[in-house]
Amino acid sequence: MSETNKQPDDTWDLIIEPPDKLLDFRFGELYRYRDLLGLLIRRDFVSAYKQTVVGPLWFFIQPVMTTMVWSFVFGNIAKLGTDRVPQMLFYFSGTMLWGFFSHCLTKCANTFNSNAQLFRKIYFPRLAVPISYVAMEGLKVLIQFSILVFFFFYYVVQGAVMHPNLWLLAIPVFLFQLGALGVGCGVIVSSLTTKYRDLKQLLSFGMQLWMYCSAVIIPLSEFVDRGYGWLIYANPVIPVVAMFRYAMTGEGPQPIGAWLVSLILSVVILLLGIIIFNRNERTFIDVI
Amino acid sequence: MSTVVSVEGISKQYRYGVINNMSLARDMRSWWATKRGKEDPNVRVGEESNVGRRDRFWALRNVNFEVKKGERLAIMGVNGAGKSTLLKIMSRVTAPTEGRIRIRGRVASLLEVGTGFHPELTGRENIYLNGAILGMKKNEITAKFDEIVEFSGLPEFIDTPVKRFSSGMFVRLAFAVAANLDSDILIADEVIAVGDAKFQAKCLNKMRDISEKEGRTVLFVSHNAHAVSALCNRGIILDHGIEQYDAADIHEVVHRYNTLMENQ
């Protein structure tokens, strides 16, 4: 659908035509709907914590509990190392980054299915929905970041020697990268799940498997020692998590090459996702 | 009067039955079999095989008409005539297979009352959310807010989550948002069928008002002959996706529609 007035004699505001163009982005339109974007974020935020006692505190409780469980199970019982990164910092950064990535992915993957009722009845730029999801997740990560900073100073006071370094400046890039990868994969899956519901089943345990190969819980050195070092290149999440931990503490491996590969891959997947999403958004309603 | 909507040769094709095999593995088996020139193993009993499958039909076939500014056009037809498909294409919920529609001005479509209402949010929050979904900006909604609340007649419930609303209250609030939009063209699909007679009359009046006083265009789908004659000043009858009749004499249109119904 094009909103441009290419026909010379035309003063029409909107021209509706069969979808045929592969690259037909309407970012201007998305901008006009920016208020909707804000309200969608607000809707998700407000409705998630209505009728809960502690409300947005759940943002903190969940990752802190996960960190405690992981420290106990994987750190104290299974005695897995943390590549010299202080335990709480290691697990908390892991659950925070993985949570951000996986929520972006799974929420975007359900875009069409969970909004079918809405999409069936009314038009607005569909991309507003995944964007609002990511913005919401980004907000969550920023809030959780404060806990990470708290843990950091806790260890400093305890006398731990850490070497935060200039890579800290790359944290926005790390988050962008995970977000791009999550949204890209998510919208690709969402476009496919409208046709093939199987992928929905695959998604939940697929994400679990992905987490275990992402060096979120198991330190990267264990992968390398056991001959799975190639995973650093195969799994774009690994280098981001590793670099993030290195930036904070100056400890652990620093796979810079793999990180660059991952950055490029993330951008490519994001673009691919948007193209597929665009292709799909106009006719999916006939399929779903 | 200038033309604000121009529908040119619009067609929409759908497929009968299940859209696909609904599973990746089966789709791949079908594809592999077809590729080797064998019969698709997933063809259902009674269906013709790969070659010459007649599983498509036209929900709309080459529909042409123009709407002038300020017209209140009724689109009538029995179930399955293609009315809703036409409105869906116009409001960009789905894309046409062929043809083109050109529109001047802003469209507000009301295919179902309360679309996008979130049960956990209050009436106030939902007015903003729904307005934004319908394409309004925040400040435009704020400017219209009091008018919307007044039209809905629910000022005392405006800060209650809408999940506690009765269905009548829900409809009133939702229609109030849509009717008070600053749109040039209002597309409404059988929306006022819900709600009591008094509210229905209020809605019809509102729609005629905005058309007569502000020169807005209304496209209205309904089976209700009474509502159509009260509101519209032109009518189109669709039958099996083909445009059958188009006239400015709304009583004649309603009469033809009734005849069509009887001959079904």
Coordinates of C-alpha atoms in Angstrom, one line a residue:
Chain A
M1 CA 0.0 0.0 0.0
S2 CA 1.5 3.3 -0.8
E3 CA 0.6 6.7 0.6
T4 CA 2.6 8.6 -1.8
N5 CA 1.0 10.6 -4.6
K6 CA 3.0 9.3 -7.5
Q7 CA 0.3 9.8 -10.0
P8 CA 0.9 13.3 -11.4
D9 CA -2.8 14.4 -11.4
D10 CA -3.6 13.0 -8.0
T11 CA -4.5 14.7 -4.8
W12 CA -5.5 11.5 -3.0
D13 CA -4.5 10.9 0.5
L14 CA -4.5 7.2 0.4
I15 CA -4.3 4.6 -2.3
I16 CA -5.1 1.0 -1.5
E17 CA -3.6 -1.6 -3.9
P18 CA -2.8 -5.3 -3.9
P19 CA 0.5 -5.9 -2.2
D20 CA 3.3 -6.4 -4.7
K21 CA 6.3 -4.5 -3.6
L22 CA 9.0 -6.3 -1.6
L23 CA 10.4 -3.3 0.1
D24 CA 7.6 -1.0 0.9
F25 CA 8.3 0.7 4.2
R26 CA 6.1 3.3 5.7
F27 CA 8.2 4.7 8.5
G28 CA 6.6 8.1 8.1
E29 CA 3.3 6.5 9.0
L30 CA 4.8 4.8 12.0
Y31 CA 6.0 8.2 13.2
R32 CA 2.5 9.6 12.8
Y33 CA 1.2 6.9 15.1
R34 CA 3.8 7.7 17.8
D35 CA 1.2 8.5 20.4
L36 CA -0.3 5.0 19.9
L37 CA 3.2 3.6 20.5
G38 CA 3.4 5.4 23.9
L39 CA -0.1 4.2 24.8
L40 CA 0.6 0.6 23.9
I41 CA 3.6 0.6 26.1
R42 CA 1.6 2.2 28.9
R43 CA -1.2 -0.4 28.4
D44 CA 1.3 -3.3 28.7
F45 CA 2.9 -1.7 31.7
V46 CA -0.3 -0.8 33.6
S47 CA -2.3 -3.9 32.8
A48 CA 0.6 -6.2 33.8
Y49 CA 0.5 -5.0 37.3
K50 CA -3.1 -4.1 37.9
Q51 CA -4.5 -6.1 40.9
T52 CA -1.1 -7.1 42.1
V53 CA 0.1 -6.1 45.6
V54 CA 3.7 -5.1 45.0
G55 CA 3.1 -4.0 41.4
P56 CA 6.2 -3.0 39.4
L57 CA 8.4 -4.5 42.2
W58 CA 8.0 -7.7 40.3
F59 CA 10.5 -6.2 37.9
F60 CA 13.1 -6.7 40.7
I61 CA 11.8 -9.7 42.5
Q62 CA 11.9 -12.1 39.5
P63 CA 15.5 -11.6 38.4
V64 CA 16.8 -11.5 42.0
M65 CA 15.0 -14.8 42.8
T66 CA 16.4 -16.3 39.7
T67 CA 19.9 -15.2 40.6
M68 CA 19.5 -16.7 44.0
V69 CA 18.3 -20.0 42.7
W70 CA 21.0 -20.2 40.1
S71 CA 23.7 -19.3 42.6
F72 CA 22.4 -22.0 44.9
V73 CA 21.9 -24.8 42.3
F74 CA 24.6 -24.1 39.7
G75 CA 27.1 -22.3 41.9
N76 CA 26.9 -24.1 45.3
I77 CA 25.6 -27.6 44.4
A78 CA 26.8 -28.2 40.9
K79 CA 29.9 -26.1 41.6
L80 CA 30.1 -24.6 38.1
G81 CA 32.6 -21.8 38.0
T82 CA 31.9 -18.2 37.0
D83 CA 35.1 -17.4 35.1
R84 CA 36.3 -15.4 38.2
V85 CA 33.3 -13.0 37.9
P86 CA 31.7 -12.6 41.4
Q87 CA 28.8 -15.0 41.6
M88 CA 25.9 -12.7 42.0
L89 CA 27.1 -10.4 39.3
F90 CA 27.7 -13.3 37.0
Y91 CA 24.2 -14.8 37.4
F92 CA 22.3 -11.5 37.6
S93 CA 23.9 -10.1 34.4
G94 CA 23.1 -13.5 32.8
T95 CA 19.4 -13.6 33.8
M96 CA 19.0 -9.9 33.0
L97 CA 20.5 -10.1 29.5
W98 CA 18.9 -13.4 28.7
G99 CA 15.5 -12.2 30.0
F100 CA 15.7 -9.1 27.8
F101 CA 16.6 -11.1 24.7
S102 CA 14.2 -14.0 25.2
H103 CA 11.2 -11.7 26.1
C104 CA 11.8 -9.6 23.0
L105 CA 11.9 -12.8 21.0
T106 CA 8.9 -14.6 22.4
K107 CA 6.6 -11.6 22.7
C108 CA 7.3 -10.5 19.1
A109 CA 6.8 -14.1 18.0
N110 CA 3.3 -13.9 19.3
T111 CA 2.5 -10.5 17.8
F112 CA 0.0 -11.8 15.2
N113 CA -1.6 -14.5 17.3
S114 CA -2.1 -12.5 20.5
N115 CA -3.4 -9.4 18.6
A116 CA -5.5 -11.2 16.0
Q117 CA -8.7 -9.8 17.4
L118 CA -7.4 -6.3 17.1
F119 CA -5.8 -6.7 13.7
R120 CA -8.9 -8.3 12.3
K121 CA -10.9 -5.1 12.9
I122 CA -8.7 -2.1 12.5
Y123 CA -5.7 -0.8 10.7
F124 CA -2.7 0.8 12.2
P125 CA 1.0 0.2 11.4
R126 CA 1.4 -3.4 12.7
L127 CA 5.1 -2.8 13.5
A128 CA 3.9 -0.5 16.4
V129 CA 3.1 -3.6 18.4
P130 CA 6.6 -5.3 18.3
I131 CA 8.2 -1.9 18.8
S132 CA 6.1 -1.3 21.9
Y133 CA 7.1 -4.7 23.2
V134 CA 10.8 -4.0 22.8
A135 CA 10.5 -0.6 24.4
M136 CA 8.7 -2.1 27.4
E137 CA 11.5 -4.8 27.7
G138 CA 14.1 -2.1 27.4
L139 CA 12.5 -0.1 30.2
K140 CA 12.6 -3.3 32.3
V141 CA 16.3 -3.8 31.7
L142 CA 17.1 -0.2 32.6
I143 CA 15.2 -0.7 35.9
Q144 CA 17.0 -4.0 36.6
F145 CA 20.3 -2.3 35.8
S146 CA 20.1 -0.5 39.2
I147 CA 20.2 -3.9 41.0
L148 CA 23.3 -4.8 39.0
V149 CA 24.9 -1.6 40.1
F150 CA 23.9 -2.4 43.7
F151 CA 25.5 -5.9 43.5
F152 CA 28.6 -4.3 41.9
F153 CA 29.1 -1.9 44.8
Y154 CA 28.3 -4.6 47.3
Y155 CA 31.2 -6.6 46.0
V156 CA 33.5 -3.5 46.0
V157 CA 32.7 -2.9 49.6
Q158 CA 33.4 -6.5 50.3
G159 CA 36.9 -5.9 49.0
A160 CA 36.6 -7.7 45.6
V161 CA 39.0 -6.3 43.0
M162 CA 37.3 -5.6 39.8
H163 CA 38.4 -3.7 36.7
P164 CA 35.5 -2.0 35.0
N165 CA 36.8 -0.7 31.7
L166 CA 36.0 1.3 28.6
W167 CA 33.8 -1.5 27.3
L168 CA 31.2 -0.1 29.6
L169 CA 30.5 2.5 27.0
A170 CA 29.5 -0.3 24.6
I171 CA 26.6 -1.4 26.9
P172 CA 24.0 0.5 24.8
V173 CA 25.4 -1.4 21.8
F174 CA 25.1 -4.7 23.7
L175 CA 21.5 -4.0 24.5
F176 CA 20.7 -2.8 21.0
Q177 CA 22.3 -6.0 19.6
L178 CA 20.3 -8.3 21.8
G179 CA 17.1 -6.4 21.1
A180 CA 17.7 -6.4 17.4
L181 CA 18.4 -10.1 17.4
G182 CA 15.4 -10.8 19.6
V183 CA 13.0 -8.7 17.5
G184 CA 14.4 -10.0 14.2
C185 CA 14.0 -13.7 15.2
G186 CA 10.7 -12.9 16.9
V187 CA 9.0 -11.3 13.9
I188 CA 10.3 -14.0 11.6
V189 CA 8.8 -16.6 13.8
S190 CA 5.6 -14.6 14.1
S191 CA 5.2 -14.4 10.4
L192 CA 5.7 -18.1 10.2
T193 CA 3.4 -19.0 13.1
T194 CA 0.5 -17.4 11.4
K195 CA 0.7 -20.3 9.0
Y196 CA 2.5 -23.0 10.9
R197 CA 1.3 -23.3 14.5
D198 CA 3.9 -26.0 15.2
L199 CA 6.5 -23.3 15.6
K200 CA 4.7 -22.0 18.7
Q201 CA 5.2 -25.4 20.4
L202 CA 8.8 -25.5 19.3
L203 CA 9.4 -22.0 20.6
S204 CA 9.1 -22.5 24.3
F205 CA 11.5 -25.4 24.6
G206 CA 13.7 -24.1 21.8
M207 CA 14.3 -21.0 23.9
Q208 CA 15.2 -23.1 26.9
L209 CA 17.8 -25.1 24.9
W210 CA 19.1 -21.8 23.5
M211 CA 19.6 -20.5 27.0
Y212 CA 21.7 -23.4 28.0
C213 CA 24.0 -23.0 25.0
S214 CA 24.3 -19.2 25.6
A215 CA 26.8 -19.3 28.4
V216 CA 24.3 -17.5 30.6
I217 CA 24.6 -20.1 33.4
I218 CA 27.5 -22.3 32.3
P219 CA 30.7 -20.2 32.0
L220 CA 32.1 -19.8 28.6
S221 CA 35.4 -21.4 29.6
E222 CA 33.6 -24.7 30.2
F223 CA 32.4 -24.7 26.6
V224 CA 35.9 -24.0 25.3
D225 CA 37.5 -26.6 27.5
R226 CA 35.1 -29.3 26.3
G227 CA 35.6 -28.5 22.6
Y228 CA 32.5 -26.4 22.0
G229 CA 34.4 -23.2 21.4
W230 CA 32.9 -22.9 18.0
L231 CA 29.5 -22.1 19.6
I232 CA 30.9 -18.6 20.3
Y233 CA 30.5 -17.9 16.6
A234 CA 27.4 -20.0 16.1
N235 CA 25.4 -18.4 18.9
P236 CA 25.3 -14.6 18.7
V237 CA 24.1 -14.3 22.3
I238 CA 27.3 -15.7 23.8
P239 CA 29.8 -13.0 22.9
V240 CA 27.4 -10.2 24.0
V241 CA 26.9 -11.8 27.4
A242 CA 30.6 -12.4 27.8
M243 CA 31.6 -8.9 26.7
F244 CA 29.1 -7.4 29.1
R245 CA 30.5 -9.3 32.0
Y246 CA 34.0 -8.4 30.9
A247 CA 33.1 -4.7 30.7
M248 CA 31.8 -4.7 34.3
T249 CA 34.5 -6.7 36.0
G250 CA 37.5 -7.0 33.7
E251 CA 37.3 -10.7 34.2
G252 CA 36.4 -13.6 32.0
P253 CA 36.9 -14.1 28.2
Q254 CA 36.6 -11.3 25.7
P255 CA 35.6 -12.7 22.3
I256 CA 35.8 -9.4 20.4
G257 CA 35.9 -11.0 17.0
A258 CA 32.8 -13.1 17.7
W259 CA 31.1 -10.1 19.1
L260 CA 31.6 -8.2 15.9
V261 CA 30.2 -11.1 13.9
S262 CA 27.3 -11.2 16.2
L263 CA 26.7 -7.5 15.8
I264 CA 26.5 -7.8 12.0
L265 CA 24.4 -10.9 12.2
S266 CA 21.9 -9.1 14.6
V267 CA 21.5 -6.2 12.2
V268 CA 21.0 -8.5 9.3
I269 CA 18.4 -10.6 11.1
L270 CA 16.6 -7.4 12.2
L271 CA 16.3 -6.1 8.6
L272 CA 15.3 -9.5 7.3
G273 CA 12.6 -9.7 10.0
I274 CA 11.2 -6.3 9.1
I275 CA 11.1 -7.2 5.5
I276 CA 9.2 -10.5 6.2
F277 CA 6.9 -8.8 8.6
N278 CA 6.1 -6.1 6.1
R279 CA 5.3 -8.7 3.5
N280 CA 3.1 -10.5 5.8
E281 CA 1.1 -7.9 7.6
R282 CA -1.3 -7.1 4.9
T283 CA -2.5 -10.6 4.1
F284 CA -1.9 -12.6 7.3
I285 CA -5.5 -11.9 8.5
D286 CA -6.7 -14.2 5.7
V287 CA -4.5 -17.0 7.0
I288 CA -4.6 -16.8 10.8
Chain B
M1 CA -19.3 17.9 -4.7
S2 CA -15.9 16.2 -4.9
T3 CA -15.3 12.5 -4.9
V4 CA -13.7 11.3 -1.7
V5 CA -13.8 7.6 -2.3
S6 CA -13.1 5.9 -5.6
V7 CA -13.4 2.2 -5.8
E8 CA -12.0 0.9 -9.0
G9 CA -12.3 -2.8 -10.1
I10 CA -11.9 -4.2 -6.6
S11 CA -11.7 -8.0 -6.3
K12 CA -10.8 -10.2 -3.5
Q13 CA -10.1 -13.9 -3.8
Y14 CA -10.3 -16.3 -0.9
R15 CA -9.6 -20.0 -0.7
Y16 CA -12.1 -22.5 0.4
G17 CA -11.6 -24.7 3.4
V18 CA -8.4 -25.0 5.3
I19 CA -5.9 -22.4 4.2
N20 CA -3.0 -24.9 4.3
N21 CA -2.3 -28.1 6.0
M22 CA -1.6 -26.2 9.2
S23 CA 1.6 -28.1 9.8
L24 CA 5.0 -27.6 8.4
A25 CA 5.7 -31.3 7.9
R26 CA 2.6 -31.9 5.9
D27 CA 3.2 -28.8 3.8
M28 CA 6.6 -30.1 3.0
R29 CA 5.3 -33.5 2.1
S30 CA 2.8 -31.9 -0.2
W31 CA 5.4 -29.8 -1.8
W32 CA 7.8 -32.7 -2.3
A33 CA 5.1 -34.9 -3.9
T34 CA 4.0 -32.1 -6.2
K35 CA 7.6 -31.5 -7.1
R36 CA 8.0 -35.1 -8.3
G37 CA 4.8 -34.9 -10.2
K38 CA 2.9 -37.2 -7.9
E39 CA -0.4 -36.7 -6.3
D40 CA -0.4 -34.6 -3.1
P41 CA -0.8 -37.1 -0.2
N42 CA -2.7 -34.5 1.8
V43 CA -5.5 -33.9 -0.6
R44 CA -8.7 -34.4 1.2
V45 CA -11.3 -37.0 0.1
G46 CA -13.6 -35.6 -2.6
E47 CA -11.2 -32.8 -3.5
E48 CA -9.7 -32.8 -7.0
S49 CA -6.0 -33.5 -7.1
N50 CA -3.2 -31.0 -7.8
V51 CA -4.1 -30.1 -11.3
G52 CA -7.0 -27.8 -11.7
R53 CA -8.0 -27.6 -8.1
R54 CA -11.0 -25.4 -7.8
D55 CA -10.5 -24.2 -4.3
R56 CA -10.8 -20.5 -4.8
F57 CA -13.7 -18.2 -4.9
W58 CA -14.2 -14.5 -5.4
A59 CA -15.7 -12.7 -2.3
L60 CA -15.7 -9.5 -4.4
R61 CA -15.6 -9.3 -8.2
N62 CA -14.9 -6.1 -10.0
V63 CA -16.7 -3.7 -7.8
N64 CA -16.7 -0.1 -8.9
F65 CA -18.3 3.0 -7.4
E66 CA -17.5 6.5 -6.3
V67 CA -18.6 8.3 -3.1
K68 CA -19.0 12.0 -3.0
K69 CA -18.3 14.2 0.0
G70 CA -21.1 14.3 2.5
E71 CA -22.9 11.2 1.1
R72 CA -24.2 8.6 3.5
L73 CA -23.9 5.4 1.6
A74 CA -25.6 2.2 2.7
I75 CA -24.0 -1.0 1.6
M76 CA -26.6 -3.8 1.7
G77 CA -26.6 -7.5 0.9
V78 CA -27.5 -10.9 2.3
N79 CA -24.9 -12.7 4.4
G80 CA -21.9 -13.6 2.3
A81 CA -22.5 -10.9 -0.3
G82 CA -19.1 -9.4 0.3
K83 CA -20.1 -6.3 2.3
S84 CA -17.7 -6.9 5.2
T85 CA -14.9 -7.8 2.9
L86 CA -15.3 -4.5 1.1
L87 CA -15.2 -2.6 4.3
K88 CA -12.2 -4.6 5.5
I89 CA -10.3 -3.7 2.3
M90 CA -11.3 0.0 2.7
S91 CA -10.2 0.1 6.2
R92 CA -6.9 -1.7 5.3
V93 CA -7.4 -4.7 7.5
T94 CA -6.8 -6.9 4.5
A95 CA -5.5 -6.2 1.0
P96 CA -7.4 -6.5 -2.2
T97 CA -6.4 -9.1 -4.8
E98 CA -7.0 -6.8 -7.7
G99 CA -8.1 -3.2 -8.3
R100 CA -7.5 0.0 -6.4
I101 CA -9.3 2.2 -3.9
R102 CA -8.4 5.9 -3.7
I103 CA -9.4 7.9 -0.7
R104 CA -9.3 11.6 0.1
G105 CA -9.3 12.5 3.8
R106 CA -8.9 10.6 7.0
V107 CA -10.8 7.4 7.5
A108 CA -12.1 6.1 10.8
S109 CA -13.4 2.6 10.6
L110 CA -15.6 1.1 13.1
L111 CA -15.8 -2.6 12.1
E112 CA -16.6 -3.6 15.7
V113 CA -17.3 -1.5 18.7
G114 CA -14.7 -1.6 21.4
T115 CA -11.9 -3.0 19.3
G116 CA -8.7 -2.5 21.2
F117 CA -10.3 -1.9 24.6
H118 CA -8.3 -3.5 27.3
P119 CA -10.4 -4.9 30.1
E120 CA -7.9 -4.0 32.9
L121 CA -7.7 -0.3 31.9
T122 CA -10.2 2.3 33.0
G123 CA -12.7 4.0 30.8
R124 CA -10.4 7.1 30.7
E125 CA -7.3 5.1 29.7
N126 CA -9.3 3.2 27.1
I127 CA -10.6 6.4 25.5
Y128 CA -7.0 7.4 24.9
L129 CA -5.9 4.0 23.7
N130 CA -8.8 3.5 21.4
G131 CA -8.5 7.0 20.0
A132 CA -4.9 6.4 19.3
I133 CA -5.6 3.0 17.6
L134 CA -8.2 4.8 15.5
G135 CA -5.4 7.2 14.4
M136 CA -5.9 10.2 16.7
K137 CA -3.2 12.1 18.4
K138 CA -3.1 12.6 22.1
N139 CA -3.9 16.3 22.1
E140 CA -6.8 15.7 19.7
I141 CA -8.3 13.1 22.1
T142 CA -7.8 15.5 25.1
A143 CA -9.7 18.2 23.1
K144 CA -12.6 15.8 22.5
F145 CA -12.5 14.1 25.8
D146 CA -15.4 15.8 27.5
E147 CA -17.5 15.5 24.4
I148 CA -16.8 11.7 24.4
V149 CA -17.6 11.3 28.0
E150 CA -20.8 13.3 27.7
F151 CA -22.0 11.3 24.6
S152 CA -21.4 8.0 26.4
G153 CA -23.4 9.2 29.4
L154 CA -21.0 7.5 31.8
P155 CA -19.1 10.3 33.5
E156 CA -19.3 8.5 36.9
F157 CA -17.7 5.3 35.6
I158 CA -14.9 6.8 33.7
D159 CA -12.2 5.8 36.2
T160 CA -13.5 2.2 36.5
P161 CA -11.8 -0.7 34.7
V162 CA -14.0 -1.5 31.7
K163 CA -14.1 -5.2 32.6
R164 CA -16.6 -4.1 35.3
F165 CA -18.8 -2.4 32.6
S166 CA -22.0 -4.0 31.4
S167 CA -21.9 -4.8 27.7
G168 CA -24.3 -1.9 27.1
M169 CA -22.0 0.5 28.9
F170 CA -19.1 -0.9 27.0
V171 CA -20.7 -0.3 23.6
R172 CA -21.8 3.3 24.6
L173 CA -18.3 4.3 25.5
A174 CA -16.8 2.6 22.4
F175 CA -19.2 4.3 20.0
A176 CA -18.7 7.6 21.7
V177 CA -15.0 7.5 21.0
A178 CA -15.4 6.6 17.3
A179 CA -18.3 8.9 16.6
N180 CA -16.4 11.9 18.1
L181 CA -13.3 11.3 16.0
D182 CA -12.2 14.0 13.6
S183 CA -12.4 11.9 10.6
D184 CA -13.6 12.8 7.1
I185 CA -15.0 9.4 6.3
L186 CA -16.6 7.1 8.9
I187 CA -16.9 3.4 8.0
A188 CA -19.4 1.6 10.2
D189 CA -20.2 -2.1 10.1
E190 CA -23.5 -3.1 11.8
V191 CA -22.0 -1.5 14.9
I192 CA -25.2 -0.1 16.4
A193 CA -27.0 -3.4 16.4
V194 CA -25.8 -3.7 20.0
G195 CA -27.1 -1.3 22.5
D196 CA -30.7 -0.4 23.3
A197 CA -33.2 1.3 20.9
K198 CA -32.7 4.7 22.5
F199 CA -28.9 4.5 22.1
Q200 CA -29.3 3.2 18.6
A201 CA -31.4 6.2 17.7
K202 CA -28.8 8.5 19.3
C203 CA -26.0 6.9 17.2
L204 CA -28.0 7.3 14.0
N205 CA -28.7 10.9 14.8
K206 CA -25.0 11.5 15.6
M207 CA -23.9 10.0 12.3
R208 CA -26.5 12.0 10.3
D209 CA -25.4 15.1 12.2
I210 CA -21.8 14.9 11.5
S211 CA -22.6 14.3 7.8
E212 CA -25.1 17.1 7.4
K213 CA -23.3 19.7 9.6
E214 CA -19.7 18.9 9.0
G215 CA -19.9 17.4 5.5
R216 CA -18.4 14.1 6.5
T217 CA -19.0 11.0 4.5
V218 CA -20.5 7.9 6.1
L219 CA -20.3 4.3 4.7
F220 CA -22.7 2.2 6.6
V221 CA -23.3 -1.6 6.4
S222 CA -26.5 -2.8 7.9
H223 CA -29.3 -5.4 7.5
N224 CA -31.6 -3.1 9.4
A225 CA -33.9 -1.5 6.8
H226 CA -35.2 1.0 9.3
A227 CA -31.8 2.2 10.3
V228 CA -30.7 2.4 6.7
S229 CA -33.7 4.5 5.6
A230 CA -33.3 6.8 8.6
L231 CA -29.6 7.5 7.9
C232 CA -28.6 7.0 4.4
N233 CA -29.2 9.0 1.2
R234 CA -27.8 6.4 -1.2
G235 CA -27.5 2.7 -1.3
I236 CA -25.6 -0.1 -3.0
I237 CA -26.7 -3.7 -3.1
L238 CA -24.0 -6.5 -3.3
D239 CA -24.9 -10.0 -4.2
H240 CA -22.3 -12.8 -4.4
G241 CA -19.5 -10.2 -4.6
I242 CA -21.0 -8.4 -7.5
E243 CA -22.6 -5.0 -7.4
Q244 CA -26.3 -5.3 -8.2
Y245 CA -27.8 -2.0 -7.7
D246 CA -26.8 1.6 -6.9
A247 CA -29.3 4.4 -6.4
A248 CA -29.8 7.6 -4.5
D249 CA -33.4 6.6 -3.7
I250 CA -32.9 4.9 -0.5
H251 CA -36.4 3.5 -0.2
E252 CA -36.1 1.9 -3.6
V253 CA -32.8 0.3 -2.5
V254 CA -34.4 -1.1 0.7
H255 CA -37.3 -2.4 -1.4
R256 CA -34.9 -4.2 -3.8
Y257 CA -33.0 -5.6 -0.9
N258 CA -36.1 -7.0 0.6
T259 CA -37.1 -8.6 -2.7
L260 CA -33.7 -10.1 -2.9
M261 CA -34.0 -11.5 0.5
E262 CA -37.4 -13.1 -0.3
N263 CA -36.0 -14.7 -3.4
Q264 CA -33.2 -16.4 -1.6

